[in-house]
């Protein structure tokens, strides 16, 4: 089972795009809303080194934001991060 975490906020269009892409690939994810929990926002920034959302982690690997996730998918490299 894959461990996919998306740090997001409610009104972020890129967060929604990332979640929609994962849904279209039938991949389950855990969403952590950093607009509701400042401690989680701090944790996200420490883990990723970034302040923007979404920040996506797959099996402990920091993917980045939606553009990074989409680029991996388009290059056919997303599967390398996923468990078979």
mmCIF file of N, CA, C and O in Angstrom:
data_model
loop_
_atom_site.group_PDB
_atom_site.id
_atom_site.type_symbol
_atom_site.label_atom_id
_atom_site.label_comp_id
_atom_site.label_asym_id
_atom_site.label_seq_id
_atom_site.Cartn_x
_atom_site.Cartn_y
_atom_site.Cartn_z
ATOM 1 N N UNK A 1 0.846 -1.183 0.000
ATOM 2 C CA UNK A 1 0.000 0.000 0.000
ATOM 3 C C UNK A 1 0.885 1.238 0.000
ATOM 4 O O UNK A 1 1.864 1.318 0.727
ATOM 5 N N UNK A 2 0.535 2.199 -0.815
ATOM 6 C CA UNK A 2 1.298 3.433 -0.923
ATOM 7 C C UNK A 2 0.900 4.401 0.178
ATOM 8 O O UNK A 2 -0.252 4.443 0.590
ATOM 9 N N UNK A 3 1.862 5.167 0.632
ATOM 10 C CA UNK A 3 1.611 6.223 1.607
ATOM 11 C C UNK A 3 1.762 7.549 0.867
ATOM 12 O O UNK A 3 2.875 8.006 0.629
ATOM 13 N N UNK A 4 0.624 8.120 0.477
ATOM 14 C CA UNK A 4 0.621 9.384 -0.254
ATOM 15 C C UNK A 4 0.007 10.438 0.648
ATOM 16 O O UNK A 4 -1.116 10.282 1.115
ATOM 17 N N UNK A 5 0.765 11.496 0.880
ATOM 18 C CA UNK A 5 0.310 12.594 1.731
ATOM 19 C C UNK A 5 0.308 13.873 0.913
ATOM 20 O O UNK A 5 1.287 14.179 0.219
ATOM 21 N N UNK A 6 -0.794 14.617 1.005
ATOM 22 C CA UNK A 6 -0.899 15.923 0.360
ATOM 23 C C UNK A 6 -1.168 16.953 1.441
ATOM 24 O O UNK A 6 -2.187 16.896 2.124
ATOM 25 N N UNK A 7 -0.242 17.871 1.601
ATOM 26 C CA UNK A 7 -0.476 19.031 2.463
ATOM 27 C C UNK A 7 -1.198 20.063 1.598
ATOM 28 O O UNK A 7 -0.720 20.404 0.507
ATOM 29 N N UNK A 8 -2.347 20.553 2.071
ATOM 30 C CA UNK A 8 -3.184 21.407 1.230
ATOM 31 C C UNK A 8 -3.913 22.463 2.050
ATOM 32 O O UNK A 8 -3.837 22.473 3.278
ATOM 33 N N UNK A 9 -4.621 23.319 1.309
ATOM 34 C CA UNK A 9 -5.562 24.269 1.910
ATOM 35 C C UNK A 9 -6.885 24.137 1.157
ATOM 36 O O UNK A 9 -6.934 23.575 0.056
ATOM 37 N N UNK A 10 -7.930 24.695 1.739
ATOM 38 C CA UNK A 10 -9.269 24.554 1.172
ATOM 39 C C UNK A 10 -9.399 25.192 -0.209
ATOM 40 O O UNK A 10 -9.992 24.606 -1.113
ATOM 41 N N UNK A 11 -8.863 26.392 -0.394
ATOM 42 C CA UNK A 11 -9.140 27.143 -1.628
ATOM 43 C C UNK A 11 -7.983 27.126 -2.628
ATOM 44 O O UNK A 11 -7.853 28.025 -3.444
ATOM 45 N N UNK A 12 -7.172 26.099 -2.578
ATOM 46 C CA UNK A 12 -6.003 26.000 -3.459
ATOM 47 C C UNK A 12 -6.352 25.207 -4.717
ATOM 48 O O UNK A 12 -6.606 24.010 -4.646
ATOM 49 N N UNK A 13 -6.351 25.852 -5.897
ATOM 50 C CA UNK A 13 -6.692 25.119 -7.119
ATOM 51 C C UNK A 13 -5.660 24.047 -7.482
ATOM 52 O O UNK A 13 -6.014 23.011 -8.048
ATOM 53 N N UNK A 14 -4.397 24.270 -7.151
ATOM 54 C CA UNK A 14 -3.377 23.258 -7.447
ATOM 55 C C UNK A 14 -3.518 22.046 -6.540
ATOM 56 O O UNK A 14 -3.224 20.921 -6.943
ATOM 57 N N UNK A 15 -3.973 22.278 -5.309
ATOM 58 C CA UNK A 15 -4.264 21.162 -4.401
ATOM 59 C C UNK A 15 -5.368 20.301 -4.991
ATOM 60 O O UNK A 15 -5.268 19.068 -5.020
ATOM 61 N N UNK A 16 -6.422 20.951 -5.458
ATOM 62 C CA UNK A 16 -7.529 20.221 -6.071
ATOM 63 C C UNK A 16 -7.082 19.478 -7.323
ATOM 64 O O UNK A 16 -7.505 18.341 -7.558
ATOM 65 N N UNK A 17 -6.231 20.094 -8.115
ATOM 66 C CA UNK A 17 -5.735 19.436 -9.324
ATOM 67 C C UNK A 17 -4.917 18.194 -8.962
ATOM 68 O O UNK A 17 -5.046 17.149 -9.611
ATOM 69 N N UNK A 18 -4.088 18.297 -7.931
ATOM 70 C CA UNK A 18 -3.282 17.148 -7.500
ATOM 71 C C UNK A 18 -4.181 16.020 -7.002
ATOM 72 O O UNK A 18 -3.982 14.847 -7.361
ATOM 73 N N UNK A 19 -5.178 16.359 -6.197
ATOM 74 C CA UNK A 19 -6.097 15.343 -5.686
ATOM 75 C C UNK A 19 -6.874 14.702 -6.830
ATOM 76 O O UNK A 19 -7.059 13.480 -6.847
ATOM 77 N N UNK A 20 -7.308 15.492 -7.799
ATOM 78 C CA UNK A 20 -8.037 14.947 -8.950
ATOM 79 C C UNK A 20 -7.162 14.021 -9.785
ATOM 80 O O UNK A 20 -7.634 12.997 -10.280
ATOM 81 N N UNK A 21 -5.897 14.374 -9.956
ATOM 82 C CA UNK A 21 -4.990 13.509 -10.713
ATOM 83 C C UNK A 21 -4.826 12.170 -9.996
ATOM 84 O O UNK A 21 -4.925 11.106 -10.622
ATOM 85 N N UNK A 22 -4.605 12.216 -8.691
ATOM 86 C CA UNK A 22 -4.449 10.971 -7.937
ATOM 87 C C UNK A 22 -5.727 10.139 -7.981
ATOM 88 O O UNK A 22 -5.664 8.913 -8.143
ATOM 89 N N UNK A 23 -6.874 10.797 -7.862
ATOM 90 C CA UNK A 23 -8.150 10.077 -7.950
ATOM 91 C C UNK A 23 -8.301 9.418 -9.315
ATOM 92 O O UNK A 23 -8.763 8.280 -9.415
ATOM 93 N N UNK A 24 -7.920 10.126 -10.378
ATOM 94 C CA UNK A 24 -8.058 9.565 -11.730
ATOM 95 C C UNK A 24 -7.165 8.344 -11.931
ATOM 96 O O UNK A 24 -7.439 7.510 -12.791
ATOM 97 N N UNK A 25 -6.111 8.251 -11.125
ATOM 98 C CA UNK A 25 -5.200 7.103 -11.189
ATOM 99 C C UNK A 25 -5.562 6.037 -10.159
ATOM 100 O O UNK A 25 -4.814 5.075 -9.975
ATOM 101 N N UNK A 26 -6.698 6.231 -9.484
ATOM 102 C CA UNK A 26 -7.166 5.308 -8.432
ATOM 103 C C UNK A 26 -6.153 5.149 -7.308
ATOM 104 O O UNK A 26 -5.951 4.039 -6.795
ATOM 105 N N UNK A 27 -5.502 6.248 -6.935
ATOM 106 C CA UNK A 27 -4.536 6.234 -5.847
ATOM 107 C C UNK A 27 -5.135 6.923 -4.630
ATOM 108 O O UNK A 27 -5.583 8.066 -4.712
ATOM 109 N N UNK A 28 -5.136 6.223 -3.517
ATOM 110 C CA UNK A 28 -5.637 6.789 -2.265
ATOM 111 C C UNK A 28 -4.558 7.690 -1.668
ATOM 112 O O UNK A 28 -3.355 7.444 -1.840
ATOM 113 N N UNK A 29 -4.991 8.724 -0.990
ATOM 114 C CA UNK A 29 -4.054 9.659 -0.366
ATOM 115 C C UNK A 29 -4.645 10.140 0.952
ATOM 116 O O UNK A 29 -5.840 10.029 1.198
ATOM 117 N N UNK A 30 -3.763 10.692 1.772
ATOM 118 C CA UNK A 30 -4.176 11.316 3.022
ATOM 119 C C UNK A 30 -3.937 12.812 2.879
ATOM 120 O O UNK A 30 -2.843 13.237 2.521
ATOM 121 N N UNK A 31 -4.967 13.583 3.134
ATOM 122 C CA UNK A 31 -4.874 15.036 3.015
ATOM 123 C C UNK A 31 -4.680 15.650 4.395
ATOM 124 O O UNK A 31 -5.405 15.326 5.328
ATOM 125 N N UNK A 32 -3.700 16.534 4.489
ATOM 126 C CA UNK A 32 -3.475 17.287 5.717
ATOM 127 C C UNK A 32 -3.687 18.749 5.393
ATOM 128 O O UNK A 32 -2.935 19.338 4.609
ATOM 129 N N UNK A 33 -4.722 19.321 5.981
ATOM 130 C CA UNK A 33 -5.091 20.719 5.718
ATOM 131 C C UNK A 33 -4.266 21.639 6.618
ATOM 132 O O UNK A 33 -4.468 21.686 7.822
ATOM 133 N N UNK A 34 -3.345 22.358 6.023
ATOM 134 C CA UNK A 34 -2.467 23.241 6.801
ATOM 135 C C UNK A 34 -3.103 24.591 7.087
ATOM 136 O O UNK A 34 -2.565 25.366 7.883
ATOM 137 N N UNK A 35 -4.250 24.883 6.477
ATOM 138 C CA UNK A 35 -4.954 26.116 6.805
ATOM 139 C C UNK A 35 -5.752 25.947 8.100
ATOM 140 O O UNK A 35 -6.196 26.935 8.683
ATOM 141 N N UNK A 36 -5.904 24.734 8.557
ATOM 142 C CA UNK A 36 -6.639 24.462 9.787
ATOM 143 C C UNK A 36 -5.726 24.099 10.952
ATOM 144 O O UNK A 36 -6.182 24.022 12.080
ATOM 145 N N UNK A 37 -4.460 23.833 10.672
ATOM 146 C CA UNK A 37 -3.539 23.362 11.700
ATOM 147 C C UNK A 37 -2.156 23.958 11.458
ATOM 148 O O UNK A 37 -1.401 23.475 10.616
ATOM 149 N N UNK A 38 -1.823 25.006 12.202
ATOM 150 C CA UNK A 38 -0.544 25.688 12.007
ATOM 151 C C UNK A 38 0.650 24.808 12.363
ATOM 152 O O UNK A 38 1.735 24.973 11.796
ATOM 153 N N UNK A 39 0.460 23.873 13.291
ATOM 154 C CA UNK A 39 1.539 22.941 13.610
ATOM 155 C C UNK A 39 1.868 22.065 12.404
ATOM 156 O O UNK A 39 3.036 21.785 12.129
ATOM 157 N N UNK A 40 0.827 21.634 11.698
ATOM 158 C CA UNK A 40 1.045 20.824 10.491
ATOM 159 C C UNK A 40 1.696 21.654 9.388
ATOM 160 O O UNK A 40 2.497 21.144 8.615
ATOM 161 N N UNK A 41 1.344 22.936 9.287
ATOM 162 C CA UNK A 41 1.995 23.819 8.303
ATOM 163 C C UNK A 41 3.494 23.893 8.590
ATOM 164 O O UNK A 41 4.318 23.786 7.681
ATOM 165 N N UNK A 42 3.839 24.058 9.861
ATOM 166 C CA UNK A 42 5.248 24.120 10.250
ATOM 167 C C UNK A 42 5.957 22.808 9.918
ATOM 168 O O UNK A 42 7.064 22.806 9.393
ATOM 169 N N UNK A 43 5.304 21.705 10.197
ATOM 170 C CA UNK A 43 5.862 20.388 9.890
ATOM 171 C C UNK A 43 6.085 20.234 8.385
ATOM 172 O O UNK A 43 7.115 19.724 7.947
ATOM 173 N N UNK A 44 5.112 20.679 7.583
ATOM 174 C CA UNK A 44 5.226 20.626 6.128
ATOM 175 C C UNK A 44 6.434 21.426 5.652
ATOM 176 O O UNK A 44 7.211 20.962 4.827
ATOM 177 N N UNK A 45 6.597 22.629 6.207
ATOM 178 C CA UNK A 45 7.706 23.488 5.790
ATOM 179 C C UNK A 45 9.048 22.867 6.174
ATOM 180 O O UNK A 45 10.010 22.939 5.405
ATOM 181 N N UNK A 46 9.114 22.246 7.341
ATOM 182 C CA UNK A 46 10.352 21.596 7.761
ATOM 183 C C UNK A 46 10.680 20.401 6.881
ATOM 184 O O UNK A 46 11.836 20.181 6.521
ATOM 185 N N UNK A 47 9.670 19.610 6.521
ATOM 186 C CA UNK A 47 9.882 18.419 5.699
ATOM 187 C C UNK A 47 10.224 18.759 4.255
ATOM 188 O O UNK A 47 11.044 18.085 3.634
ATOM 189 N N UNK A 48 9.575 19.805 3.717
ATOM 190 C CA UNK A 48 9.709 20.093 2.286
ATOM 191 C C UNK A 48 10.677 21.236 1.979
ATOM 192 O O UNK A 48 11.163 21.341 0.859
ATOM 193 N N UNK A 49 10.874 22.123 2.964
ATOM 194 C CA UNK A 49 11.669 23.312 2.695
ATOM 195 C C UNK A 49 10.909 24.354 1.896
ATOM 196 O O UNK A 49 11.480 25.313 1.400
ATOM 197 N N UNK A 50 9.611 24.169 1.769
ATOM 198 C CA UNK A 50 8.762 25.069 0.985
ATOM 199 C C UNK A 50 7.592 25.553 1.830
ATOM 200 O O UNK A 50 7.179 24.891 2.770
ATOM 201 N N UNK A 51 7.039 26.699 1.426
ATOM 202 C CA UNK A 51 5.902 27.264 2.146
ATOM 203 C C UNK A 51 4.591 27.154 1.373
ATOM 204 O O UNK A 51 3.529 27.360 1.932
ATOM 205 N N UNK A 52 4.671 26.835 0.093
ATOM 206 C CA UNK A 52 3.474 26.786 -0.755
ATOM 207 C C UNK A 52 2.806 25.418 -0.688
ATOM 208 O O UNK A 52 3.418 24.423 -0.288
ATOM 209 N N UNK A 53 1.542 25.397 -1.075
ATOM 210 C CA UNK A 53 0.796 24.145 -1.162
ATOM 211 C C UNK A 53 0.341 23.933 -2.600
ATOM 212 O O UNK A 53 0.234 24.899 -3.345
ATOM 213 N N UNK A 54 0.133 22.711 -3.008
ATOM 214 C CA UNK A 54 0.300 21.507 -2.218
ATOM 215 C C UNK A 54 1.761 21.096 -2.115
ATOM 216 O O UNK A 54 2.578 21.477 -2.961
ATOM 217 N N UNK A 55 2.059 20.348 -1.080
ATOM 218 C CA UNK A 55 3.322 19.635 -0.977
ATOM 219 C C UNK A 55 2.944 18.164 -0.872
ATOM 220 O O UNK A 55 2.133 17.773 -0.042
ATOM 221 N N UNK A 56 3.518 17.381 -1.771
ATOM 222 C CA UNK A 56 3.112 15.987 -1.935
ATOM 223 C C UNK A 56 4.291 15.072 -1.611
ATOM 224 O O UNK A 56 5.411 15.301 -2.080
ATOM 225 N N UNK A 57 3.991 14.056 -0.813
ATOM 226 C CA UNK A 57 4.978 13.049 -0.441
ATOM 227 C C UNK A 57 4.420 11.684 -0.818
ATOM 228 O O UNK A 57 3.266 11.384 -0.531
ATOM 229 N N UNK A 58 5.256 10.879 -1.469
ATOM 230 C CA UNK A 58 4.863 9.517 -1.823
ATOM 231 C C UNK A 58 5.884 8.568 -1.230
ATOM 232 O O UNK A 58 7.073 8.637 -1.559
ATOM 233 N N UNK A 59 5.395 7.711 -0.330
ATOM 234 C CA UNK A 59 6.249 6.729 0.336
ATOM 235 C C UNK A 59 7.504 7.378 0.915
ATOM 236 O O UNK A 59 8.615 6.870 0.771
ATOM 237 N N UNK A 60 7.309 8.522 1.556
ATOM 238 C CA UNK A 60 8.401 9.227 2.219
ATOM 239 C C UNK A 60 9.245 10.109 1.316
ATOM 240 O O UNK A 60 10.101 10.841 1.782
ATOM 241 N N UNK A 61 8.999 10.057 0.023
ATOM 242 C CA UNK A 61 9.764 10.861 -0.944
ATOM 243 C C UNK A 61 9.007 12.158 -1.228
ATOM 244 O O UNK A 61 7.828 12.122 -1.582
ATOM 245 N N UNK A 62 9.690 13.296 -1.103
ATOM 246 C CA UNK A 62 9.068 14.585 -1.400
ATOM 247 C C UNK A 62 9.011 14.771 -2.913
ATOM 248 O O UNK A 62 10.033 14.895 -3.583
ATOM 249 N N UNK A 63 7.801 14.779 -3.445
ATOM 250 C CA UNK A 63 7.587 14.969 -4.884
ATOM 251 C C UNK A 63 7.632 16.448 -5.226
ATOM 252 O O UNK A 63 8.181 16.846 -6.241
ATOM 253 N N UNK A 64 7.020 17.279 -4.390
ATOM 254 C CA UNK A 64 6.904 18.710 -4.658
ATOM 255 C C UNK A 64 5.443 19.082 -4.750
ATOM 256 O O UNK A 64 4.605 18.527 -4.048
ATOM 257 N N UNK A 65 5.125 19.989 -5.673
ATOM 258 C CA UNK A 65 3.756 20.452 -5.855
ATOM 259 C C UNK A 65 3.058 19.737 -7.000
ATOM 260 O O UNK A 65 3.541 18.721 -7.511
ATOM 261 N N UNK A 66 1.923 20.292 -7.409
ATOM 262 C CA UNK A 66 1.139 19.671 -8.483
ATOM 263 C C UNK A 66 1.938 19.573 -9.771
ATOM 264 O O UNK A 66 1.923 18.538 -10.445
ATOM 265 N N UNK A 67 2.630 20.656 -10.159
ATOM 266 C CA UNK A 67 3.383 20.620 -11.415
ATOM 267 C C UNK A 67 4.416 19.497 -11.408
ATOM 268 O O UNK A 67 4.616 18.826 -12.425
ATOM 269 N N UNK A 68 5.059 19.284 -10.258
ATOM 270 C CA UNK A 68 6.044 18.212 -10.145
ATOM 271 C C UNK A 68 5.384 16.842 -10.261
ATOM 272 O O UNK A 68 5.891 15.956 -10.960
ATOM 273 N N UNK A 69 4.251 16.665 -9.581
ATOM 274 C CA UNK A 69 3.508 15.407 -9.651
ATOM 275 C C UNK A 69 3.049 15.134 -11.078
ATOM 276 O O UNK A 69 3.216 14.028 -11.598
ATOM 277 N N UNK A 70 2.491 16.136 -11.721
ATOM 278 C CA UNK A 70 2.003 15.986 -13.087
ATOM 279 C C UNK A 70 3.142 15.676 -14.053
ATOM 280 O O UNK A 70 2.990 14.846 -14.949
ATOM 281 N N UNK A 71 4.283 16.323 -13.866
ATOM 282 C CA UNK A 71 5.430 16.059 -14.734
ATOM 283 C C UNK A 71 5.898 14.613 -14.583
ATOM 284 O O UNK A 71 6.214 13.947 -15.584
ATOM 285 N N UNK A 72 5.955 14.106 -13.352
ATOM 286 C CA UNK A 72 6.324 12.706 -13.137
ATOM 287 C C UNK A 72 5.353 11.780 -13.863
ATOM 288 O O UNK A 72 5.773 10.810 -14.512
ATOM 289 N N UNK A 73 4.079 12.088 -13.729
ATOM 290 C CA UNK A 73 3.054 11.260 -14.384
ATOM 291 C C UNK A 73 3.204 11.304 -15.904
ATOM 292 O O UNK A 73 3.185 10.249 -16.565
ATOM 293 N N UNK A 74 3.384 12.469 -16.455
ATOM 294 C CA UNK A 74 3.473 12.611 -17.921
ATOM 295 C C UNK A 74 4.721 11.939 -18.482
ATOM 296 O O UNK A 74 4.711 11.459 -19.617
ATOM 297 N N UNK A 75 5.803 11.909 -17.692
ATOM 298 C CA UNK A 75 7.037 11.241 -18.130
ATOM 299 C C UNK A 75 6.996 9.736 -17.880
ATOM 300 O O UNK A 75 7.948 9.033 -18.214
ATOM 301 N N UNK A 76 5.930 9.263 -17.238
ATOM 302 C CA UNK A 76 5.830 7.846 -16.937
ATOM 303 C C UNK A 76 6.687 7.415 -15.769
ATOM 304 O O UNK A 76 6.988 6.227 -15.625
ATOM 305 N N UNK A 77 7.096 8.345 -14.924
ATOM 306 C CA UNK A 77 7.994 8.048 -13.813
ATOM 307 C C UNK A 77 7.295 7.957 -12.459
ATOM 308 O O UNK A 77 7.928 7.610 -11.457
ATOM 309 N N UNK A 78 6.010 8.251 -12.411
ATOM 310 C CA UNK A 78 5.281 8.182 -11.153
ATOM 311 C C UNK A 78 5.284 6.772 -10.585
ATOM 312 O O UNK A 78 5.414 6.584 -9.384
ATOM 313 N N UNK A 79 5.172 5.798 -11.457
ATOM 314 C CA UNK A 79 5.155 4.400 -11.025
ATOM 315 C C UNK A 79 6.398 3.991 -10.257
ATOM 316 O O UNK A 79 6.358 3.081 -9.436
ATOM 317 N N UNK A 80 7.533 4.658 -10.524
ATOM 318 C CA UNK A 80 8.774 4.321 -9.834
ATOM 319 C C UNK A 80 8.682 4.622 -8.334
ATOM 320 O O UNK A 80 9.377 4.008 -7.538
ATOM 321 N N UNK A 81 7.841 5.588 -7.960
ATOM 322 C CA UNK A 81 7.678 5.939 -6.551
ATOM 323 C C UNK A 81 6.612 5.096 -5.854
ATOM 324 O O UNK A 81 6.532 5.092 -4.638
ATOM 325 N N UNK A 82 5.796 4.434 -6.641
ATOM 326 C CA UNK A 82 4.678 3.670 -6.101
ATOM 327 C C UNK A 82 5.059 2.217 -5.909
ATOM 328 O O UNK A 82 5.801 1.656 -6.707
ATOM 329 N N UNK A 83 4.514 1.614 -4.858
ATOM 330 C CA UNK A 83 4.692 0.181 -4.658
ATOM 331 C C UNK A 83 3.774 -0.564 -5.611
ATOM 332 O O UNK A 83 2.668 -0.152 -5.865
ATOM 333 N N UNK A 84 4.266 -1.652 -6.144
ATOM 334 C CA UNK A 84 3.425 -2.465 -7.043
ATOM 335 C C UNK A 84 2.459 -3.308 -6.260
ATOM 336 O O UNK A 84 2.647 -3.680 -5.177
#
